[in-house]
Short mmCIF file of C-alpha atoms in Angstrom, two decimals:
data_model
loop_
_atom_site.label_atom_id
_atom_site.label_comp_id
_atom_site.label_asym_id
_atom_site.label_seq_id
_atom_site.Cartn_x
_atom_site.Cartn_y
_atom_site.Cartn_z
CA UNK F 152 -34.62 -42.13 -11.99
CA UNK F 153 -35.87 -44.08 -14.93
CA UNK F 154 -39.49 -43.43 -15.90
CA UNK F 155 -41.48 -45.26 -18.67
CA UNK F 156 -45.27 -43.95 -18.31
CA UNK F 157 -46.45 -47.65 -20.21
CA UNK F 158 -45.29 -49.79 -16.93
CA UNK F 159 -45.89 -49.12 -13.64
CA UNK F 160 -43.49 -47.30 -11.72
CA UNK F 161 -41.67 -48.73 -9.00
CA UNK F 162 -40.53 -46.92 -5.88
CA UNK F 163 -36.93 -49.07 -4.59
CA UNK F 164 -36.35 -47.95 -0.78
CA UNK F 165 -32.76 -48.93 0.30
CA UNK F 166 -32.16 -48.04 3.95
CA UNK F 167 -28.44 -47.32 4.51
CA UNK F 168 -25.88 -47.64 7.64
CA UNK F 169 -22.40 -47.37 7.14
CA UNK F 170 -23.24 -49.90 3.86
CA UNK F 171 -20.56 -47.79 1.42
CA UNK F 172 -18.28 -51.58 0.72
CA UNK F 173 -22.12 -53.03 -0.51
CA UNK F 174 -23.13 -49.98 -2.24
CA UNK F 175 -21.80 -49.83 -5.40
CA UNK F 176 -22.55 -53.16 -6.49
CA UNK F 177 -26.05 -53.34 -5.27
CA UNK F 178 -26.32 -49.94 -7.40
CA UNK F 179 -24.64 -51.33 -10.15
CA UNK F 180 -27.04 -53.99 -10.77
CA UNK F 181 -30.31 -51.53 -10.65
CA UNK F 182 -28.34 -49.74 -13.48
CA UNK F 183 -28.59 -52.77 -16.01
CA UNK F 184 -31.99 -53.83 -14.93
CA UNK F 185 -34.13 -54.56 -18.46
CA UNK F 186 -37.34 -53.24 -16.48
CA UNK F 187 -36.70 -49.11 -17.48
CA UNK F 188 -39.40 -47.86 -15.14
CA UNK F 189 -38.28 -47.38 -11.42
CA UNK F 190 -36.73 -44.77 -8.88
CA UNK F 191 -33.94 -45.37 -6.46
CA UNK F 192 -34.31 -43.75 -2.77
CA UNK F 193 -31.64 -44.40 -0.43
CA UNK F 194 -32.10 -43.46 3.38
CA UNK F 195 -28.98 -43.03 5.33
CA UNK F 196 -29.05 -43.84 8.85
CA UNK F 197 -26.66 -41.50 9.76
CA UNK F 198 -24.15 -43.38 8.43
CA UNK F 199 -20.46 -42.56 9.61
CA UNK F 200 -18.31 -43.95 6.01
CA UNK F 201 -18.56 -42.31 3.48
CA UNK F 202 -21.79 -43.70 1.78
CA UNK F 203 -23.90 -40.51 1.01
CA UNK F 204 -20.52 -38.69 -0.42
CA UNK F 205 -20.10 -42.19 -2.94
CA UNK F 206 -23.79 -42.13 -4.01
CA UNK F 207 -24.36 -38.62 -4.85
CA UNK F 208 -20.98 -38.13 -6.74
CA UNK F 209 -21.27 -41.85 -8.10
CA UNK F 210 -25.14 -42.78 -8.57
CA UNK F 211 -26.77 -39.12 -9.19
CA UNK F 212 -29.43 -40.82 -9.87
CA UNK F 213 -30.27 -41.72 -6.31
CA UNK F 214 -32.40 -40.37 -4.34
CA UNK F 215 -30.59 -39.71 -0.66
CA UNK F 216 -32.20 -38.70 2.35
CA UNK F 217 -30.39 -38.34 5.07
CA UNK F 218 -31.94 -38.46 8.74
CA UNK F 219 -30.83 -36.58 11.37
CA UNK F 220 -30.80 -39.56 13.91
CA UNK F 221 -30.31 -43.61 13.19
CA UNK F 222 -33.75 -44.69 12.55
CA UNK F 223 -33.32 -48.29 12.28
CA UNK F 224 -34.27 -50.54 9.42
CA UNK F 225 -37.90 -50.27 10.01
CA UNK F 226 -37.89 -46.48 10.28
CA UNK F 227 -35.37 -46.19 7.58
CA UNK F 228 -37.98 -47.63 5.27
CA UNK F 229 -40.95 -45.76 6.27
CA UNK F 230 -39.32 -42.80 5.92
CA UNK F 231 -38.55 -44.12 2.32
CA UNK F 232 -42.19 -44.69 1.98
CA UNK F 233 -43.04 -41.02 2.53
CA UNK F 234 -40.97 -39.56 -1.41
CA UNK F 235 -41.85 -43.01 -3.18
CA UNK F 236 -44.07 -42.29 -5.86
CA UNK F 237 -44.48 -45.86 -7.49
CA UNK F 238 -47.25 -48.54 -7.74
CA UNK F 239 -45.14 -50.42 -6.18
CA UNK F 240 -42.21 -49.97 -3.31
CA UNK F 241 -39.51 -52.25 -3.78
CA UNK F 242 -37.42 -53.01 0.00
CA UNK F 243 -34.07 -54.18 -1.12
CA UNK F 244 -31.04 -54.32 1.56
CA UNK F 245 -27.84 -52.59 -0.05
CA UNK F 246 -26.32 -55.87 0.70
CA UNK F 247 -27.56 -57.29 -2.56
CA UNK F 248 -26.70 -57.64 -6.12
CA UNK F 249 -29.60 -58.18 -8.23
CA UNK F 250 -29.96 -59.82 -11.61
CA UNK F 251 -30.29 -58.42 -15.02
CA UNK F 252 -34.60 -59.40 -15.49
CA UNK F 253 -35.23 -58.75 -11.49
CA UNK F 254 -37.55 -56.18 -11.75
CA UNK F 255 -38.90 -57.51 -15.21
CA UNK F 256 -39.93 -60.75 -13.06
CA UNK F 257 -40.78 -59.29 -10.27
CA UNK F 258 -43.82 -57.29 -11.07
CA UNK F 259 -44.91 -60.44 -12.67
CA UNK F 260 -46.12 -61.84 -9.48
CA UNK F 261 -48.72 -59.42 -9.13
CA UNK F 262 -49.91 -60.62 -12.26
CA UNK F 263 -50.06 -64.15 -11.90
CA UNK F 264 -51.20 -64.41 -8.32
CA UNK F 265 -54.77 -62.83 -6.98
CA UNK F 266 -54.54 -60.84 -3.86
CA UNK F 267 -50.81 -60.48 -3.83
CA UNK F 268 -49.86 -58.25 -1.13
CA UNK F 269 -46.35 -58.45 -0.52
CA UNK F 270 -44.00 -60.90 -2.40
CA UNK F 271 -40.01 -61.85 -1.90
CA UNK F 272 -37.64 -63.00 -4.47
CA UNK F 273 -35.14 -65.59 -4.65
CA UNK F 274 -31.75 -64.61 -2.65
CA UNK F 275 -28.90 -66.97 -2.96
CA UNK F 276 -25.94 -66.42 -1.01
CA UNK F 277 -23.10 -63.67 -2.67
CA UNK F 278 -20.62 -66.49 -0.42
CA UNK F 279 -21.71 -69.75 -2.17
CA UNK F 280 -23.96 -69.67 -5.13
CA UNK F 281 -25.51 -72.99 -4.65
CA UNK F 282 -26.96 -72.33 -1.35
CA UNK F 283 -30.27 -70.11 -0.96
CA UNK F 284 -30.45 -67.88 1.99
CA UNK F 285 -34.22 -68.12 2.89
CA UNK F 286 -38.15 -68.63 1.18
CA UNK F 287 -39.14 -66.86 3.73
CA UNK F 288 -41.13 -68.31 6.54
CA UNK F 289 -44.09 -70.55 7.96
CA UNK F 290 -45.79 -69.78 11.47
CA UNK F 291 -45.30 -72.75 13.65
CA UNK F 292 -46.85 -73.57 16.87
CA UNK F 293 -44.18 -72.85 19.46
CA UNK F 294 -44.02 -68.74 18.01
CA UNK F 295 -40.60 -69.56 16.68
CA UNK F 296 -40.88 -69.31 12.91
CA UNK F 297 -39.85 -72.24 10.50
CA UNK F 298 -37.25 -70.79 8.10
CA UNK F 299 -37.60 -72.33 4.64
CA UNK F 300 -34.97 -73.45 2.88
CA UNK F 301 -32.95 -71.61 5.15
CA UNK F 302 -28.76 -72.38 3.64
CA UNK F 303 -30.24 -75.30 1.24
CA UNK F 304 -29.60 -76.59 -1.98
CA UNK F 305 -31.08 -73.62 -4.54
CA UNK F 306 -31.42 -75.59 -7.29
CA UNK F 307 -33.74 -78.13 -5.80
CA UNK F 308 -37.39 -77.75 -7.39
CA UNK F 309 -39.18 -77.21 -4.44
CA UNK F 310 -37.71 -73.93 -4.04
CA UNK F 311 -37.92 -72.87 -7.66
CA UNK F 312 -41.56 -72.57 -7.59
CA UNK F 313 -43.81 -69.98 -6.09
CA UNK F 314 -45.93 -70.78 -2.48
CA UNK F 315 -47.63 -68.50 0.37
CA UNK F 316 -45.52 -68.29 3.58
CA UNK F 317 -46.46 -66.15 6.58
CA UNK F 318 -43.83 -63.70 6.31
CA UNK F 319 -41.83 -62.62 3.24
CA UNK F 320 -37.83 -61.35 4.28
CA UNK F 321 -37.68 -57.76 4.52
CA UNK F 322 -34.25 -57.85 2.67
CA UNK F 323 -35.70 -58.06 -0.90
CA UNK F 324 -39.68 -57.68 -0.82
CA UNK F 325 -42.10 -56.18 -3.46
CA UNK F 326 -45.35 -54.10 -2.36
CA UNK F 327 -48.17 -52.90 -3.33
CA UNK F 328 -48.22 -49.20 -2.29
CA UNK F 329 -51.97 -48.56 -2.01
CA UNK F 330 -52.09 -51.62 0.66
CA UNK F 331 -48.90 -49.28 2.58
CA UNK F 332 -51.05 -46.82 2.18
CA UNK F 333 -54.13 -48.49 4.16
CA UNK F 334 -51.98 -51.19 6.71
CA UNK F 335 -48.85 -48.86 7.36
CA UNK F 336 -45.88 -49.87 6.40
CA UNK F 337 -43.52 -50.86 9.50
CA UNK F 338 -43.75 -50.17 13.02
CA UNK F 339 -41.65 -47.67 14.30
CA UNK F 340 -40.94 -49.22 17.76
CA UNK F 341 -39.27 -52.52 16.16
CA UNK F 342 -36.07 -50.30 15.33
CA UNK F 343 -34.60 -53.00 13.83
CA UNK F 344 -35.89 -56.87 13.47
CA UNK F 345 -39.09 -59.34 13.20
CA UNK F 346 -40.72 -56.06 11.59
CA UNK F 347 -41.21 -57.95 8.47
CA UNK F 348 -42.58 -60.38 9.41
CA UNK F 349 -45.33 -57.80 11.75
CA UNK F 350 -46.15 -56.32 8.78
CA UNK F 351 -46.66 -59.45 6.74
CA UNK F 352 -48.97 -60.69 9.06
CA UNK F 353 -51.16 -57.28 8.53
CA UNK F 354 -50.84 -58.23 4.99
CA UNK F 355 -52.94 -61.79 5.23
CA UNK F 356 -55.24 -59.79 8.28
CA UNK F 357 -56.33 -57.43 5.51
CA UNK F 358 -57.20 -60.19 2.82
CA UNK F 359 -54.00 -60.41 1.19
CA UNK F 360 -51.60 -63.10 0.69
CA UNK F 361 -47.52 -62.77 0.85
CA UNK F 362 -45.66 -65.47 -1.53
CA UNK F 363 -42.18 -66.75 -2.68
CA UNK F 364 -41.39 -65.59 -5.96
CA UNK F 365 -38.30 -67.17 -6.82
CA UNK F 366 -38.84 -66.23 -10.86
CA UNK F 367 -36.96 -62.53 -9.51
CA UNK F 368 -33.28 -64.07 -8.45
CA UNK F 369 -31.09 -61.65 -6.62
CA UNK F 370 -27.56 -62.39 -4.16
CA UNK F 371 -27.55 -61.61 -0.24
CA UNK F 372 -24.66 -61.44 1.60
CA UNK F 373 -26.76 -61.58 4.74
CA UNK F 374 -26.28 -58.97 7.30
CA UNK F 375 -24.12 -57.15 5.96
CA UNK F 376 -25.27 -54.61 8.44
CA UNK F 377 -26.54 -56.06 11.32
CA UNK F 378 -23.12 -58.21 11.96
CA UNK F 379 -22.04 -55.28 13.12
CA UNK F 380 -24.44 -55.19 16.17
CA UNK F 381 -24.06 -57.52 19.43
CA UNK F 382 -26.09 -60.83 19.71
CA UNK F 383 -28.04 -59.68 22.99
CA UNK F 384 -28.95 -56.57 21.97
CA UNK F 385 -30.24 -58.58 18.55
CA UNK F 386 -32.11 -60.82 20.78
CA UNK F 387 -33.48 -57.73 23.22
CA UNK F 388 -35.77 -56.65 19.80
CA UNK F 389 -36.16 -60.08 18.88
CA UNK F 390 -38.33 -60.96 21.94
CA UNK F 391 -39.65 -56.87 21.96
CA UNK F 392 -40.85 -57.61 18.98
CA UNK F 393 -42.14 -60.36 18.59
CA UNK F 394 -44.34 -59.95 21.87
CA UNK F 395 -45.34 -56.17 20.71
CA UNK F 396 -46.51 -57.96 17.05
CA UNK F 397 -48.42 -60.47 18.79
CA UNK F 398 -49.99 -57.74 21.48
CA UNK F 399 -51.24 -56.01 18.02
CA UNK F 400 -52.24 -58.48 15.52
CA UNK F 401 -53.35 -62.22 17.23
CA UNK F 402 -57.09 -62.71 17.79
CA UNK F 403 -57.87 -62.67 21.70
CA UNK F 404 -58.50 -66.19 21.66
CA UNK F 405 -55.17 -66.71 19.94
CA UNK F 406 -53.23 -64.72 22.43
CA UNK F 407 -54.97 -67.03 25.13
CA UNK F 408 -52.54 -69.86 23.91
CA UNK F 409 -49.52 -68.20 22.22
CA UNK F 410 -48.18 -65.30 24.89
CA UNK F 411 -48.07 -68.37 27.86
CA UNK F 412 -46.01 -70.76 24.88
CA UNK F 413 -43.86 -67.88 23.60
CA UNK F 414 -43.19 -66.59 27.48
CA UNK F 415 -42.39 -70.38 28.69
CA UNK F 416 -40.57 -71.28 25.97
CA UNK F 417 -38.02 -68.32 25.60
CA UNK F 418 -37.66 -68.02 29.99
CA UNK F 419 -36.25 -72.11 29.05
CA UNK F 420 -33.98 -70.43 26.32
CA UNK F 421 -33.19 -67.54 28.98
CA UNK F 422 -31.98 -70.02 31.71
CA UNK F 423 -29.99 -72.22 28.94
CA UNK F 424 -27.71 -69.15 28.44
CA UNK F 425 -27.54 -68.45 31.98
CA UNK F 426 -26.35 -71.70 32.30
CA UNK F 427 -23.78 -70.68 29.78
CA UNK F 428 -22.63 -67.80 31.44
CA UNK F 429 -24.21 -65.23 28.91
CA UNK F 430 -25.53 -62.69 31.42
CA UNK F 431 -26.62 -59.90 29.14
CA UNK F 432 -28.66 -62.84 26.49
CA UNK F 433 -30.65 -64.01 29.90
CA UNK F 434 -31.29 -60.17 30.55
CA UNK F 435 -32.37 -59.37 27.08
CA UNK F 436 -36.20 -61.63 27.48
CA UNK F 437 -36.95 -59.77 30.41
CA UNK F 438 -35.89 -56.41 29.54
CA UNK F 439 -38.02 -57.25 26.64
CA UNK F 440 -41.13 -58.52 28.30
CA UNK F 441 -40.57 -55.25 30.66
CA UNK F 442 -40.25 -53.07 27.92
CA UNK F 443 -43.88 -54.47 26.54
CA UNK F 444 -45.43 -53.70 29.74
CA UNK F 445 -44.68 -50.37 29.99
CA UNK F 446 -45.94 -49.50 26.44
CA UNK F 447 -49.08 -51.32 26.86
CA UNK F 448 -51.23 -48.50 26.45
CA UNK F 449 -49.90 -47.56 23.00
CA UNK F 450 -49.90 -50.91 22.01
CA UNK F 451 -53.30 -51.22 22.60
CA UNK F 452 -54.36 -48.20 20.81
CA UNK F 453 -51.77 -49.55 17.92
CA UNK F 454 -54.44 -52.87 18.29
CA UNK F 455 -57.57 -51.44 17.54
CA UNK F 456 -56.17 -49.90 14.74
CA UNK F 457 -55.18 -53.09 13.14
CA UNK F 458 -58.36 -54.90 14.18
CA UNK F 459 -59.93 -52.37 12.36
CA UNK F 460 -58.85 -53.80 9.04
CA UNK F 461 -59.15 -57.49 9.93
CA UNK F 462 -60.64 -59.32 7.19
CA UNK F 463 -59.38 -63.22 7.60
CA UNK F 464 -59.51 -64.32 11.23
CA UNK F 465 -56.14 -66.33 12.36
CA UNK F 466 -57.36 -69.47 11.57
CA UNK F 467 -58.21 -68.64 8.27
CA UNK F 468 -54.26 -67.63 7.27
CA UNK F 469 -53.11 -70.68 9.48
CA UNK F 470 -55.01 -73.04 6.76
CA UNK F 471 -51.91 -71.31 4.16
CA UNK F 472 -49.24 -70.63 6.55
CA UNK F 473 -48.77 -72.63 9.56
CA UNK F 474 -45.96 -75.80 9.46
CA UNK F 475 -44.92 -77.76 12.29
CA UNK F 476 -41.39 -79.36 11.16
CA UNK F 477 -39.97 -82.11 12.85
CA UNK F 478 -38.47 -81.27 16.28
CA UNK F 479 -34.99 -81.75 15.27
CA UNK F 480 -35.58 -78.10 13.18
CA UNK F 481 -35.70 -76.49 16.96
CA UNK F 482 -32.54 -78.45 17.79
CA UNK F 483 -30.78 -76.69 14.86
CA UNK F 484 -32.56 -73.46 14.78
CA UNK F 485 -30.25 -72.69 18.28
CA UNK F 486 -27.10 -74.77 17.53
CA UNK F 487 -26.59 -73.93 13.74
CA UNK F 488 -29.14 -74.08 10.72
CA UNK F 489 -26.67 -74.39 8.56
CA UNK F 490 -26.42 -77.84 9.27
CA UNK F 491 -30.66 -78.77 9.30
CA UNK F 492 -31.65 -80.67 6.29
CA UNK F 493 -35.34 -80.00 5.33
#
């Protein structure tokens, strides 16, 4: 733990499964940062390597907490949340490698920009050091959300200067801790997936505004965990998510228009892989949508809880976060991104 009482302190929550071949580098980098104010708390998963054993003998430095069950990335973090003592909580995946001034730049942001909530760095891919791996991302009107820069050119000047988006990634993202403190942090129930992005839009409900920082420059080697897990069960919390975040957080006369395009819309996707012969991807929407309805009730208490803190109505953070790209970003966002050209 490094601790300089002049700077604010801030609280870096690493949530760990099975991660011990990403560890030591992400670690590594923390130890050289030229910001000397920060703690470390890493939140296994129950991992089954060897990743708790490495980091206590390795980085004693490192706060561990183990749980006694595999909480998921969002619980993982919020769990985090509970020994972080800092002004600010740091979310960094231990599939990273961050750069020397990181931190230093980082906590800039809140002093530049007014009403800075929540805030991502620049992550360029560990694979290929030209290419970025996402600015995070813009609400669009068909639910699906418009990746920027998503695999593009990271030196291009577009993406070398900060903007708002609607949802900062989750895999290197900078917080104010007294906002946690009043919007919550992540939702339990997500497990894993679109949880950022939940709690980002909390973030511009209450006020605040979420940006791309790309002054803080880190490496991703992108999922570095969540390869591991099968593509329908990814897409099962994809759609539970993303239905239980818009149950929670959309004004009434927003749902009116989004659930019916998000529900016709994914059934087409649904019937494109049945076409395909993937069974268990054209089960996962409606497993999903079932899974919503029978948690209704807590979702709605979950609602009024949130509505409870609503300061900008959804048109309001539309005005600074809603794009519509051209349609050939939908034909790539299911065939390959990799090869969409912004």
């Amino acid at each position: 733990m490094m601790r300089n009482k002049k700077k604010p302190l801030v609280s870096i929550i690493i949530s760990n499964l099975n991660g011990r071949e990403w560890l030591d580098q992400c670690l590594k980098s923390l130890r050289y940062q030229t910001f000397d104010n920060f703690e470390i708390i890493m939140v296994d998963n129950v991992s089954k390597d060897d990743s708790v054993a490495f980091v206590k003998k390795n980085y004693p430095e490192v706060r561990v907490i183990e749980n006694k069950q595999d909480l998921g990335f969002s619980g993982g973090n919020n769990v985090g949340v509970q020994y972080a003592h800092g002004e600010y909580v740091l979310l960094l995946n231990n599939d990273t490698r961050v750069t020397k001034d990181y931190l230093k730049n980082f906590i800039k942001a809140f002093q530049e920009i007014p009403r800075l909530g929540a805030a991502q760095s620049k992550m360029i891919l560990m694979k290929d050091p030209n290419k970025l791996d996402a600015c995070g991302a813009y609400w669009t009107d068909t639910t699906f959300l418009y990746h920027i820069g998503y695999l593009q050119d990271q030196n291009l000047k577009k993406f070398n200067v900060p903007f708002p988006v609607f949802t900062n990634k989750g895999a290197s993202m900078l917080i104010r801790k007294d906002l946690i403190n009043k919007i919550g942090l992540f939702d339990d129930d997500f497990w894993c997936y679109y949880e950022e992005t939940d709690f980002c839009h909390r973030v511009w409900m209450a006020g605040y505004e979420c940006w791309y920082y790309p002054k803080a420059v880190m490496y991703h080697a992108m999922g570095g965990t969540t390869l591991r897990f099968k593509n329908d069960y990814i897409q099962f919390h994809n759609f539970k998510n993303k239905l239980l975040s818009f149950l929670k957080n959309f004004e009434l006369k927003s749902l009116i228009y989004i659930i019916p395009t998000f529900l016709v819309l994914n059934i087409i996707l649904s019937f494109l892989w049945l076409f395909q012969g993937k069974i268990k991807h054209f089960l996962a929407l409606y497993k999903a949508i079932w899974w919503n309805l029978t948690h209704l009730k807590t979702t709605l208490k979950k609602r009024q809880k949130i509505q409870s803190f609503r300061i900008c109505s959804d048109k309001e953070i539309f005005i600074k976060t809603r794009v519509n790209p051209r349609l050939s970003y939908y034909y790539y966002l299911f065939i390959g991104l990799d090869k969409y050209k912004e």
